[in-house]
Amino acid sequence: MLYQIASFLLDVLAGLVGGACLLRCYMQRQRVPFGNPIGRLVFALSDWLVMPLRRVVPAVGRWDLSSVLGAFLVELLQYVLLWLLLGMHTSPVSVLVLALFGLLRLTLTGLTGLVIVFSIMSWVQTHSPVYDLLARLCDPLLRPFRRLIPLVGGVDLAPLALLVTLNIGLMVLANVQSAVLMGFQGPGF
């Protein structure tokens, strides 16, 4: 039970800080201003980690790699702590693999959360500044689906299609992660 509680708490903390790092990267990529409540929250949660990394890891074009590295390091720390709690019975390489898959999972679940909040706000609060921010973040993701799926009775089904696609991505990711980790199961691991 102690392991489950620790795992849950670490997952929440890593999701919050790592998600803020990833959202920071995506907001910078989309050139979304940070002077709004969400931007200030993202800065407050990620500055302590991203700013020192920025001195070492430069941006590539509009991609802030220091934010991505920060999210990866948070995931890595989470899995290292869990590995230590379990008594280091697996390979250290598997911890790196878990952190990489954790980063990918965090990305997909973060996008899922953005789309869900955007969809709900599109029904109830379209005149909010937060809605405009979410629209700027979600529109590039929804655009390909909107080209393929027409409005049905005046309802945009593109968010639903994107959510289905993201969830399929999470399923595929879980299976690939299992297959990769099974490759580490063997003598000496």
Short mmCIF file of C-alpha atoms in Angstrom, two decimals:
data_model
loop_
_atom_site.label_atom_id
_atom_site.label_comp_id
_atom_site.label_asym_id
_atom_site.label_seq_id
_atom_site.Cartn_x
_atom_site.Cartn_y
_atom_site.Cartn_z
CA MET A 1 0.00 0.00 0.00
CA LEU A 2 2.86 2.40 0.78
CA TYR A 3 4.25 1.89 -2.73
CA GLN A 4 0.83 2.67 -4.26
CA ILE A 5 0.51 5.89 -2.28
CA ALA A 6 4.06 6.96 -3.14
CA SER A 7 3.50 6.08 -6.79
CA PHE A 8 0.27 8.07 -6.90
CA LEU A 9 1.80 11.14 -5.22
CA LEU A 10 4.86 11.05 -7.46
CA ASP A 11 2.63 10.68 -10.51
CA VAL A 12 0.59 13.74 -9.49
CA LEU A 13 3.70 15.85 -8.82
CA ALA A 14 5.47 14.71 -11.99
CA GLY A 15 2.31 15.30 -14.00
CA LEU A 16 1.94 18.81 -12.63
CA VAL A 17 5.54 19.95 -13.05
CA GLY A 18 6.32 17.92 -16.18
CA GLY A 19 3.01 18.94 -17.73
CA ALA A 20 3.80 22.58 -17.02
CA CYS A 21 7.16 22.18 -18.77
CA LEU A 22 5.52 20.59 -21.81
CA LEU A 23 2.77 23.20 -21.89
CA ARG A 24 5.42 25.92 -21.69
CA CYS A 25 7.15 24.43 -24.73
CA TYR A 26 3.89 24.18 -26.66
CA MET A 27 2.75 27.70 -25.71
CA GLN A 28 6.08 29.09 -26.91
CA ARG A 29 5.80 27.06 -30.11
CA GLN A 30 2.33 28.52 -30.75
CA ARG A 31 3.51 32.00 -29.69
CA VAL A 32 0.83 32.23 -27.04
CA PRO A 33 1.46 35.10 -24.60
CA PHE A 34 2.20 34.16 -21.01
CA GLY A 35 0.50 37.22 -19.44
CA ASN A 36 -2.66 35.25 -18.67
CA PRO A 37 -3.45 33.15 -15.57
CA ILE A 38 -2.47 29.88 -17.27
CA GLY A 39 0.81 31.34 -18.53
CA ARG A 40 1.68 32.66 -15.07
CA LEU A 41 0.90 29.25 -13.54
CA VAL A 42 3.07 27.51 -16.15
CA PHE A 43 5.95 29.88 -15.40
CA ALA A 44 5.55 29.47 -11.63
CA LEU A 45 5.64 25.67 -11.91
CA SER A 46 8.46 25.38 -14.44
CA ASP A 47 10.83 28.38 -14.15
CA TRP A 48 12.95 26.84 -11.40
CA LEU A 49 13.80 23.93 -13.70
CA VAL A 50 13.67 25.34 -17.22
CA MET A 51 15.68 28.51 -16.70
CA PRO A 52 18.88 26.76 -15.53
CA LEU A 53 18.50 24.19 -18.33
CA ARG A 54 18.12 26.98 -20.87
CA ARG A 55 21.72 28.02 -20.21
CA VAL A 56 22.86 24.58 -21.39
CA VAL A 57 20.23 23.48 -23.92
CA PRO A 58 19.41 25.99 -26.66
CA ALA A 59 16.09 26.26 -28.43
CA VAL A 60 15.82 24.78 -31.90
CA GLY A 61 13.71 27.10 -34.01
CA ARG A 62 10.50 27.68 -32.08
CA TRP A 63 10.96 24.53 -29.99
CA ASP A 64 12.15 25.13 -26.43
CA LEU A 65 14.16 21.96 -25.83
CA SER A 66 15.04 23.00 -22.28
CA SER A 67 11.34 22.67 -21.38
CA VAL A 68 11.16 19.21 -22.96
CA LEU A 69 14.36 18.17 -21.16
CA GLY A 70 12.91 19.53 -17.91
CA ALA A 71 9.79 17.39 -18.35
CA PHE A 72 11.96 14.34 -19.11
CA LEU A 73 14.09 14.94 -16.01
CA VAL A 74 10.96 15.17 -13.86
CA GLU A 75 9.73 11.86 -15.28
CA LEU A 76 13.17 10.33 -14.77
CA LEU A 77 13.26 11.47 -11.15
CA GLN A 78 9.82 9.95 -10.60
CA TYR A 79 10.90 6.56 -11.93
CA VAL A 80 14.25 6.63 -10.13
CA LEU A 81 12.46 7.21 -6.83
CA LEU A 82 10.02 4.38 -7.55
CA TRP A 83 12.94 2.16 -8.58
CA LEU A 84 14.66 2.89 -5.27
CA LEU A 85 11.44 2.15 -3.38
CA LEU A 86 11.18 -1.22 -5.11
CA GLY A 87 14.71 -2.11 -4.10
CA MET A 88 16.43 -1.63 -7.48
CA HIS A 89 15.36 -5.05 -8.78
CA THR A 90 15.31 -4.02 -12.43
CA SER A 91 17.89 -2.63 -14.82
CA PRO A 92 18.73 1.08 -14.62
CA VAL A 93 18.21 1.14 -18.39
CA SER A 94 14.58 0.16 -17.84
CA VAL A 95 14.20 3.26 -15.65
CA LEU A 96 15.35 5.42 -18.57
CA VAL A 97 12.92 3.64 -20.89
CA LEU A 98 10.07 4.13 -18.41
CA ALA A 99 10.92 7.84 -18.16
CA LEU A 100 10.85 8.21 -21.94
CA PHE A 101 7.51 6.44 -22.21
CA GLY A 102 6.28 8.48 -19.24
CA LEU A 103 7.15 11.66 -21.13
CA LEU A 104 5.24 10.46 -24.19
CA ARG A 105 2.27 9.44 -22.04
CA LEU A 106 2.35 12.81 -20.28
CA THR A 107 2.27 14.54 -23.66
CA LEU A 108 -0.76 12.57 -24.84
CA THR A 109 -2.67 12.93 -21.58
CA GLY A 110 -1.85 16.65 -21.44
CA LEU A 111 -3.24 17.13 -24.95
CA THR A 112 -6.30 15.13 -23.93
CA GLY A 113 -6.86 17.44 -20.98
CA LEU A 114 -6.46 20.53 -23.15
CA VAL A 115 -9.03 19.27 -25.65
CA ILE A 116 -11.53 18.30 -22.94
CA VAL A 117 -11.30 21.69 -21.19
CA PHE A 118 -11.49 23.48 -24.56
CA SER A 119 -14.58 21.49 -25.55
CA ILE A 120 -16.38 22.18 -22.29
CA MET A 121 -15.52 25.89 -22.44
CA SER A 122 -16.76 26.06 -26.03
CA TRP A 123 -20.20 25.11 -24.73
CA VAL A 124 -20.35 27.38 -21.69
CA GLN A 125 -17.73 30.14 -21.68
CA THR A 126 -16.74 31.25 -25.19
CA HIS A 127 -16.17 34.87 -24.15
CA SER A 128 -13.47 34.04 -21.61
CA PRO A 129 -9.82 35.00 -22.24
CA VAL A 130 -8.89 31.46 -21.18
CA TYR A 131 -11.11 30.12 -23.97
CA ASP A 132 -9.16 32.18 -26.52
CA LEU A 133 -5.89 30.80 -25.15
CA LEU A 134 -7.17 27.22 -25.32
CA ALA A 135 -8.47 27.82 -28.85
CA ARG A 136 -4.99 28.93 -29.95
CA LEU A 137 -3.52 25.77 -28.44
CA CYS A 138 -6.17 23.33 -29.70
CA ASP A 139 -6.94 24.71 -33.17
CA PRO A 140 -3.73 23.39 -34.80
CA LEU A 141 -4.54 19.93 -33.45
CA LEU A 142 -8.19 20.09 -34.49
CA ARG A 143 -7.65 21.57 -37.95
CA PRO A 144 -6.91 18.25 -39.74
CA PHE A 145 -9.99 16.65 -38.18
CA ARG A 146 -12.18 19.63 -39.08
CA ARG A 147 -11.14 19.24 -42.72
CA LEU A 148 -12.32 15.64 -42.70
CA ILE A 149 -15.38 15.80 -40.43
CA PRO A 150 -18.19 18.22 -41.33
CA LEU A 151 -20.38 19.84 -38.69
CA VAL A 152 -23.19 17.49 -37.70
CA GLY A 153 -26.32 19.44 -36.78
CA GLY A 154 -24.13 22.45 -36.05
CA VAL A 155 -21.94 20.44 -33.66
CA ASP A 156 -18.18 20.18 -34.18
CA LEU A 157 -17.18 16.52 -33.76
CA ALA A 158 -13.49 17.20 -34.40
CA PRO A 159 -12.65 17.32 -30.66
CA LEU A 160 -14.26 13.92 -30.19
CA ALA A 161 -12.27 12.48 -33.10
CA LEU A 162 -9.06 13.97 -31.67
CA LEU A 163 -9.81 12.52 -28.23
CA VAL A 164 -10.41 9.08 -29.76
CA THR A 165 -7.11 9.38 -31.67
CA LEU A 166 -5.21 10.44 -28.54
CA ASN A 167 -6.66 7.53 -26.56
CA ILE A 168 -5.72 5.09 -29.31
CA GLY A 169 -2.23 6.61 -29.15
CA LEU A 170 -2.14 5.93 -25.40
CA MET A 171 -3.18 2.30 -25.98
CA VAL A 172 -0.51 1.81 -28.64
CA LEU A 173 2.07 3.49 -26.41
CA ALA A 174 1.21 1.15 -23.51
CA ASN A 175 1.62 -1.91 -25.72
CA VAL A 176 4.91 -0.69 -27.18
CA GLN A 177 6.16 0.08 -23.67
CA SER A 178 5.24 -3.44 -22.52
CA ALA A 179 7.00 -4.99 -25.52
CA VAL A 180 10.14 -2.89 -24.99
CA LEU A 181 10.28 -3.64 -21.28
CA MET A 182 9.78 -7.35 -21.95
CA GLY A 183 12.98 -7.10 -24.00
CA PHE A 184 14.78 -6.13 -20.80
CA GLN A 185 13.42 -9.20 -18.98
CA GLY A 186 16.11 -11.80 -19.13
CA PRO A 187 19.28 -12.97 -17.44
CA GLY A 188 20.88 -10.21 -15.45
CA PHE A 189 17.85 -7.89 -15.45
#
